[in-house]
mmCIF file of C-alpha atoms and ligand atoms in Angstrom:
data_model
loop_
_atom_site.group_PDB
_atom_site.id
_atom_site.type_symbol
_atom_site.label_atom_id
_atom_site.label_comp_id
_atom_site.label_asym_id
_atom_site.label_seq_id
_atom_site.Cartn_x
_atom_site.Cartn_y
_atom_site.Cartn_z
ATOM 1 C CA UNK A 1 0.000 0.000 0.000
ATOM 2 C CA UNK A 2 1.119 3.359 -1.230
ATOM 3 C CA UNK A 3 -0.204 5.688 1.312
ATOM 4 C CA UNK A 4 0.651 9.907 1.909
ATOM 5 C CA UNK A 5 -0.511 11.494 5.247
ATOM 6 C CA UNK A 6 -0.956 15.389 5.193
ATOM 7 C CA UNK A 7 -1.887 18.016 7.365
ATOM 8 C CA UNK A 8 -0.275 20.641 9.592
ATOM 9 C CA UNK A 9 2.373 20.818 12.770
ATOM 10 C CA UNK A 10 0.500 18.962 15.600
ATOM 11 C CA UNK A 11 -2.716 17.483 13.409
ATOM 12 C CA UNK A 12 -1.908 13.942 14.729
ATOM 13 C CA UNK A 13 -0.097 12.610 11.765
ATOM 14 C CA UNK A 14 2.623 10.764 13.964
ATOM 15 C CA UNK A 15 -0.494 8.919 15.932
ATOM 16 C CA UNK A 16 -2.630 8.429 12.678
ATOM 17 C CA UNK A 17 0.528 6.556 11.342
ATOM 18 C CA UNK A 18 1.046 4.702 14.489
ATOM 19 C CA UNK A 19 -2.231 3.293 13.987
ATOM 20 C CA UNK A 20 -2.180 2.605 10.127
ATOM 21 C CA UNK A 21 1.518 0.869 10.719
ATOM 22 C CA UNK A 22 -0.456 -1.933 12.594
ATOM 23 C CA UNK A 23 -2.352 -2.673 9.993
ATOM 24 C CA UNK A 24 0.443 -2.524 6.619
ATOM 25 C CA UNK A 25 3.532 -3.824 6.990
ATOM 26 C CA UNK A 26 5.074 -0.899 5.310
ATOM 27 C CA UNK A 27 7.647 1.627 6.490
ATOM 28 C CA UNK A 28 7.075 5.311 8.324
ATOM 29 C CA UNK A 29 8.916 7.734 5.765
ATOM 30 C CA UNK A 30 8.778 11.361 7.694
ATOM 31 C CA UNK A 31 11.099 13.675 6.073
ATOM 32 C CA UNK A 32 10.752 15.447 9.331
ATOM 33 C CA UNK A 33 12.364 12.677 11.172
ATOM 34 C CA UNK A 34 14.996 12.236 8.353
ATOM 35 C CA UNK A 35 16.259 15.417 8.704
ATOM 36 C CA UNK A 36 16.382 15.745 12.211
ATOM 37 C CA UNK A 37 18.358 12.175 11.997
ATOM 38 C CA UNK A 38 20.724 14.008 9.234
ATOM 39 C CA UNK A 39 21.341 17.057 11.694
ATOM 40 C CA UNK A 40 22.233 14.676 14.699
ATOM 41 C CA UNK A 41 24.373 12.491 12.487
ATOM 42 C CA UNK A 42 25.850 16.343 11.184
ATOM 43 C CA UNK A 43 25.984 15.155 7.848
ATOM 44 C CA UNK A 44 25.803 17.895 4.619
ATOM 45 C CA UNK A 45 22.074 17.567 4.136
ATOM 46 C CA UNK A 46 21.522 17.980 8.221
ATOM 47 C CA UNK A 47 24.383 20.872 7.947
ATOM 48 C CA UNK A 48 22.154 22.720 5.062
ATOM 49 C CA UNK A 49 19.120 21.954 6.707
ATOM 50 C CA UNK A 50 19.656 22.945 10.124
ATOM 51 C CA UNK A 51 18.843 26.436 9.750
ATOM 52 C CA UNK A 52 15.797 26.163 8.138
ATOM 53 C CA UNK A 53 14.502 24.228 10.349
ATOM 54 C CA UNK A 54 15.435 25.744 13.375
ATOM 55 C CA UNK A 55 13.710 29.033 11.639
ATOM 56 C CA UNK A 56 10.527 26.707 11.079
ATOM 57 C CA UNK A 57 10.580 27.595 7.571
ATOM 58 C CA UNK A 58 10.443 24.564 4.924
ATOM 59 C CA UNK A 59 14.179 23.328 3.737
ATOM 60 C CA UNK A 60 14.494 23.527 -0.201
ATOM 61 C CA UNK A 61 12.954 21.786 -2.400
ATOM 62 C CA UNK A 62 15.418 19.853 -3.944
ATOM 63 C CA UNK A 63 17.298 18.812 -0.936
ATOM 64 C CA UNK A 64 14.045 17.519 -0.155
ATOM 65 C CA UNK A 65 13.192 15.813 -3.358
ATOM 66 C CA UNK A 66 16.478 13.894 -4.074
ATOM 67 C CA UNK A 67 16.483 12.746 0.019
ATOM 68 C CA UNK A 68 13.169 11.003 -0.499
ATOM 69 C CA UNK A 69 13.374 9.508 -3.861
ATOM 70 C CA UNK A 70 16.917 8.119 -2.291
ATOM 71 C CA UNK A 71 14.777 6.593 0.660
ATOM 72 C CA UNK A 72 11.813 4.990 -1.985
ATOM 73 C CA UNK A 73 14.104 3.345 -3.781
ATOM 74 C CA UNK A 74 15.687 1.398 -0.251
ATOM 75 C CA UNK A 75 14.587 -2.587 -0.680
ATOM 76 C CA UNK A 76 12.068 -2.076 2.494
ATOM 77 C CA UNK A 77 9.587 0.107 0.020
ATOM 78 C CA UNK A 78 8.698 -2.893 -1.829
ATOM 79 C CA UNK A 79 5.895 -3.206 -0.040
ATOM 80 C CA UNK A 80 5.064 0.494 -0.500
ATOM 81 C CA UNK A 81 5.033 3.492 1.992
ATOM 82 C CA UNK A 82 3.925 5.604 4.573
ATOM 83 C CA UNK A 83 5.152 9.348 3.322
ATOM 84 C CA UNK A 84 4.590 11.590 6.507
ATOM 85 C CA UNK A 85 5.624 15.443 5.787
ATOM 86 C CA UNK A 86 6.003 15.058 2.026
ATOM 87 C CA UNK A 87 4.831 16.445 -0.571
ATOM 88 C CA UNK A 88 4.787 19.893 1.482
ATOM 89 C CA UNK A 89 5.093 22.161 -1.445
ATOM 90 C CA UNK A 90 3.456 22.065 -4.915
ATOM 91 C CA UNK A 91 7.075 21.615 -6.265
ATOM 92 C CA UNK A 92 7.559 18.553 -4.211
ATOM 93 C CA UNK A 93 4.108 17.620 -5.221
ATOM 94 C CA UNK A 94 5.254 17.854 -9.303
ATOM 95 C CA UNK A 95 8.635 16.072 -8.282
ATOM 96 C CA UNK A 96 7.158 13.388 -6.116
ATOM 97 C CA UNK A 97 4.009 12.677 -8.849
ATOM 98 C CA UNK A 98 7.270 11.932 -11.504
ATOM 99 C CA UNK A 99 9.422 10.047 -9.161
ATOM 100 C CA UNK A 100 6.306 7.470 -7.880
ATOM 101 C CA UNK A 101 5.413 7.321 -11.705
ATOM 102 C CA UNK A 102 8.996 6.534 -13.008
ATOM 103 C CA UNK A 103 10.201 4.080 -9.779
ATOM 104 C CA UNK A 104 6.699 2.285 -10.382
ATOM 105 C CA UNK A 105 4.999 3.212 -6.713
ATOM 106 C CA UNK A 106 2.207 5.860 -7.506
ATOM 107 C CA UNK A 107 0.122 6.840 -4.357
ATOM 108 C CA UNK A 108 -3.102 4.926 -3.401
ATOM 109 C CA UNK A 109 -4.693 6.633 -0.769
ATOM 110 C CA UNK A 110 -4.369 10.228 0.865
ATOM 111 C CA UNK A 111 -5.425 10.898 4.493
ATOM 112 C CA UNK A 112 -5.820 14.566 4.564
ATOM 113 C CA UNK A 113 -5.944 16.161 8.626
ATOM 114 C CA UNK A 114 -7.610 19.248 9.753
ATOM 115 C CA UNK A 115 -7.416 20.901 12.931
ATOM 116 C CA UNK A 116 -8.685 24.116 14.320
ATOM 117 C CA UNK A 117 -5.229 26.339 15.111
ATOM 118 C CA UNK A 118 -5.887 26.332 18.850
ATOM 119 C CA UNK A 119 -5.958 22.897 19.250
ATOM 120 C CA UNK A 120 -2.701 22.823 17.707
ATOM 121 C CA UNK A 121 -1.277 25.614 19.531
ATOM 122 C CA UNK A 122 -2.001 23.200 22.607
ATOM 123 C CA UNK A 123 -0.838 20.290 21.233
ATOM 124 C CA UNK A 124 2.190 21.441 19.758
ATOM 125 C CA UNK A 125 3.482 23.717 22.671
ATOM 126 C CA UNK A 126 3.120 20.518 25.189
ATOM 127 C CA UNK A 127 4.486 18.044 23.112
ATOM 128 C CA UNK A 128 7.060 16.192 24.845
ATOM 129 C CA UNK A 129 9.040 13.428 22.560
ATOM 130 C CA UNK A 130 11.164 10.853 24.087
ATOM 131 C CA UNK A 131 14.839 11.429 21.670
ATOM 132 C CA UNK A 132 15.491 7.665 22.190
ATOM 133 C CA UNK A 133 12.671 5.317 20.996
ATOM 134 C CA UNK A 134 10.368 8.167 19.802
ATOM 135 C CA UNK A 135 7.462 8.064 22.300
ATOM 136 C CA UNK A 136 5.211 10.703 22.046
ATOM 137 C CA UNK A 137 3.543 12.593 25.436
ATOM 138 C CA UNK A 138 1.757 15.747 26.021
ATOM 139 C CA UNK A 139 2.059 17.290 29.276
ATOM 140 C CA UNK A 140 -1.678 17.595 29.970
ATOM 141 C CA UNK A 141 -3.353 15.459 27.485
ATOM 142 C CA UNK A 142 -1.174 12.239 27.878
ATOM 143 C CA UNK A 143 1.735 12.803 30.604
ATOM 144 C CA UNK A 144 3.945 10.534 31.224
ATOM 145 C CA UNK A 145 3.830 8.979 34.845
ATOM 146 C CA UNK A 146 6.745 9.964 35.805
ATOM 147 C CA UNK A 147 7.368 13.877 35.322
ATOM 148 C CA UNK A 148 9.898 14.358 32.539
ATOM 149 C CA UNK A 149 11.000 10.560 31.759
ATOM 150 C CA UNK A 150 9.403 8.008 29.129
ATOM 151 C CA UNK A 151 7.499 4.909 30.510
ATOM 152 C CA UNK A 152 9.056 3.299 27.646
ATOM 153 C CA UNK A 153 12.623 3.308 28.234
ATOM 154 C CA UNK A 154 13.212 5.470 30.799
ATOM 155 C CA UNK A 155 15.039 8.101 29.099
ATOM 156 C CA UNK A 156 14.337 12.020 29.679
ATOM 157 C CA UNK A 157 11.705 13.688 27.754
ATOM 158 C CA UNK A 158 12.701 16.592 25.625
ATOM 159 C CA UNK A 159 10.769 19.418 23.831
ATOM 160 C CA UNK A 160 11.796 19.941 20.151
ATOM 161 C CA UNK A 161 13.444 22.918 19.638
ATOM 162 C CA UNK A 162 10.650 24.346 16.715
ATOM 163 C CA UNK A 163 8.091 23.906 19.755
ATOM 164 C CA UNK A 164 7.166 27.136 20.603
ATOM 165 C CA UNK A 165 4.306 29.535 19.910
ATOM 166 C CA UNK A 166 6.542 31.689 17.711
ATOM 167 C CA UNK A 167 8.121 28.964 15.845
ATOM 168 C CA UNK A 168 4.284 27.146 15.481
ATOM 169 C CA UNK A 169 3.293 30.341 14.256
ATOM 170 C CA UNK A 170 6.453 30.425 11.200
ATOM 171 C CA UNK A 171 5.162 27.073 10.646
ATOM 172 C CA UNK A 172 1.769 27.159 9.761
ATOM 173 C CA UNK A 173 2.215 30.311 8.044
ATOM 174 C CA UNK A 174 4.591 28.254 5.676
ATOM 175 C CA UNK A 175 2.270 25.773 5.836
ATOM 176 C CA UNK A 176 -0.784 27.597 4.497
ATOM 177 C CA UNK A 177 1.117 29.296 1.844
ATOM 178 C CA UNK A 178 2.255 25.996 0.752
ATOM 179 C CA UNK A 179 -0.664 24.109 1.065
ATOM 180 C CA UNK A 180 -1.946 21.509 -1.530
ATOM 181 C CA UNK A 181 -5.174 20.364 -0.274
HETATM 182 P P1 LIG B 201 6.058 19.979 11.299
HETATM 183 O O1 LIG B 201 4.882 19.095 11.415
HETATM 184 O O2 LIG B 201 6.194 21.019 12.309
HETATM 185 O O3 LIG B 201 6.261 20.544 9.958
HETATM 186 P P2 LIG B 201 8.091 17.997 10.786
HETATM 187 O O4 LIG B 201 8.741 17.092 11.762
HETATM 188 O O5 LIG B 201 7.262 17.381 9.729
HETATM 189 O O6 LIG B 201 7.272 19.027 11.667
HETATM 190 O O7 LIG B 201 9.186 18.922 10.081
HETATM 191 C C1 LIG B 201 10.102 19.670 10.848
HETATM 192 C C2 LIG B 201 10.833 20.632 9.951
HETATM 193 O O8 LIG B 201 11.533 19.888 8.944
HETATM 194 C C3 LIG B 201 9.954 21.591 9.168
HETATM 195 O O9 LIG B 201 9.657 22.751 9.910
HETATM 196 C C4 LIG B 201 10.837 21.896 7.958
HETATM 197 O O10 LIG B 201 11.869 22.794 8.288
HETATM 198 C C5 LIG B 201 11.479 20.547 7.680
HETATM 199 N N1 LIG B 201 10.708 19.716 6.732
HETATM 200 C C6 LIG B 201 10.116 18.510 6.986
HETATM 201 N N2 LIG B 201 9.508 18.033 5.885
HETATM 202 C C7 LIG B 201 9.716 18.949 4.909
HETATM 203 C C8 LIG B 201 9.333 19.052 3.542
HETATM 204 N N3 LIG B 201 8.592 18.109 2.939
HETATM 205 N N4 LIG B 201 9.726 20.155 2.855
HETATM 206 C C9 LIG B 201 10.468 21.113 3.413
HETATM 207 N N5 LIG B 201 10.853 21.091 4.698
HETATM 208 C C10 LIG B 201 10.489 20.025 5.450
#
């Protein structure tokens, strides 16, 4: 199953795929994930993105493009895809229409999410992520149980950097100007 999940910062697209993961054996591509791997590993594409992201503002198209037709074409994708974050731009969209075409894994289904801003405001500025196995927590809506560390592993919870109210703001403002749907 070829499947794209869209929507903006803090619309529930990291639980939505949790939940569609049980039911394909395909793999989670988030190109939000990738890059934030790419800038811990420091590598050239995590050195060029780094400042965009950091800014909230979206990292360049082609960067973009090439890093995710590199990942589709990785033996796991057989079985087709989970694209979380991407296409984000009608660029992207063009680019990622001719790569699926040409590599032979056009998109089946598109699960579009809409949320009011507020709700994301909230979600988004108590999002707590655990930087070792990826748990997710809010600090109201689902804490943790104990203050600051994952259930899961025990590690301590972080907030991402682009967190914030001003950076959320950036973000959906890039977001709506960008948007496809
Ligand atoms: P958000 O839901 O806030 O956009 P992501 O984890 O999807 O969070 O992305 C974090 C950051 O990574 C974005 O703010 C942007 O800088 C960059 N990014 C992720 N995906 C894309 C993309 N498809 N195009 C451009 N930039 C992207």
């Amino acid at each position: 199953m070829n499947i794209l999940i869209m929507g903006p910062a803090g619309a529930g697209k990291g639980t939505m795929s949790d939940l569609i993961l049980r039911e394909f054996d395909i793999p989670h591509i988030s190109t939000g994930d990738m890059l934030r791997e790419n800038v811990r590993n420091n590598t050239e594409l995590g050195q060029q993105a780094q400042q965009y992201m950091n800014a909230g503002k979206l990292v360049p198209d082609e960067l973009i493009n090439a890093m995710v037709e590199q990942r589709l074409l990785e033996p796991d994708c057989q079985k087709g895809y989970l694209l979380d974050g991407f296409p984000r731009t009608l660029v992207q969209a063009q680019a990622f229409e001719e790569m699926a075409d040409r590599i032979g894994k056009p998109v089946e289904s598109v699960l579009a999410l809409e949320v009011s801003f507020d709700t994301l405001v909230d979600r988004i500025t108590g999002r707590r992520i655990c930087p070792k196995c990826g748990a997710i927590y809010h600090v109201r809506n689902k804490p943790s149980k104990a203050e600051g560390i994952c259930d899961e592993c025990g590690s301590e919870l972080q907030q991402r950097k682009d967190d914030t109210v001003e950076q959320l703001k950036v973000r959906m403002e890039e977001y709506d100007d960008h948007r496809l749907l």
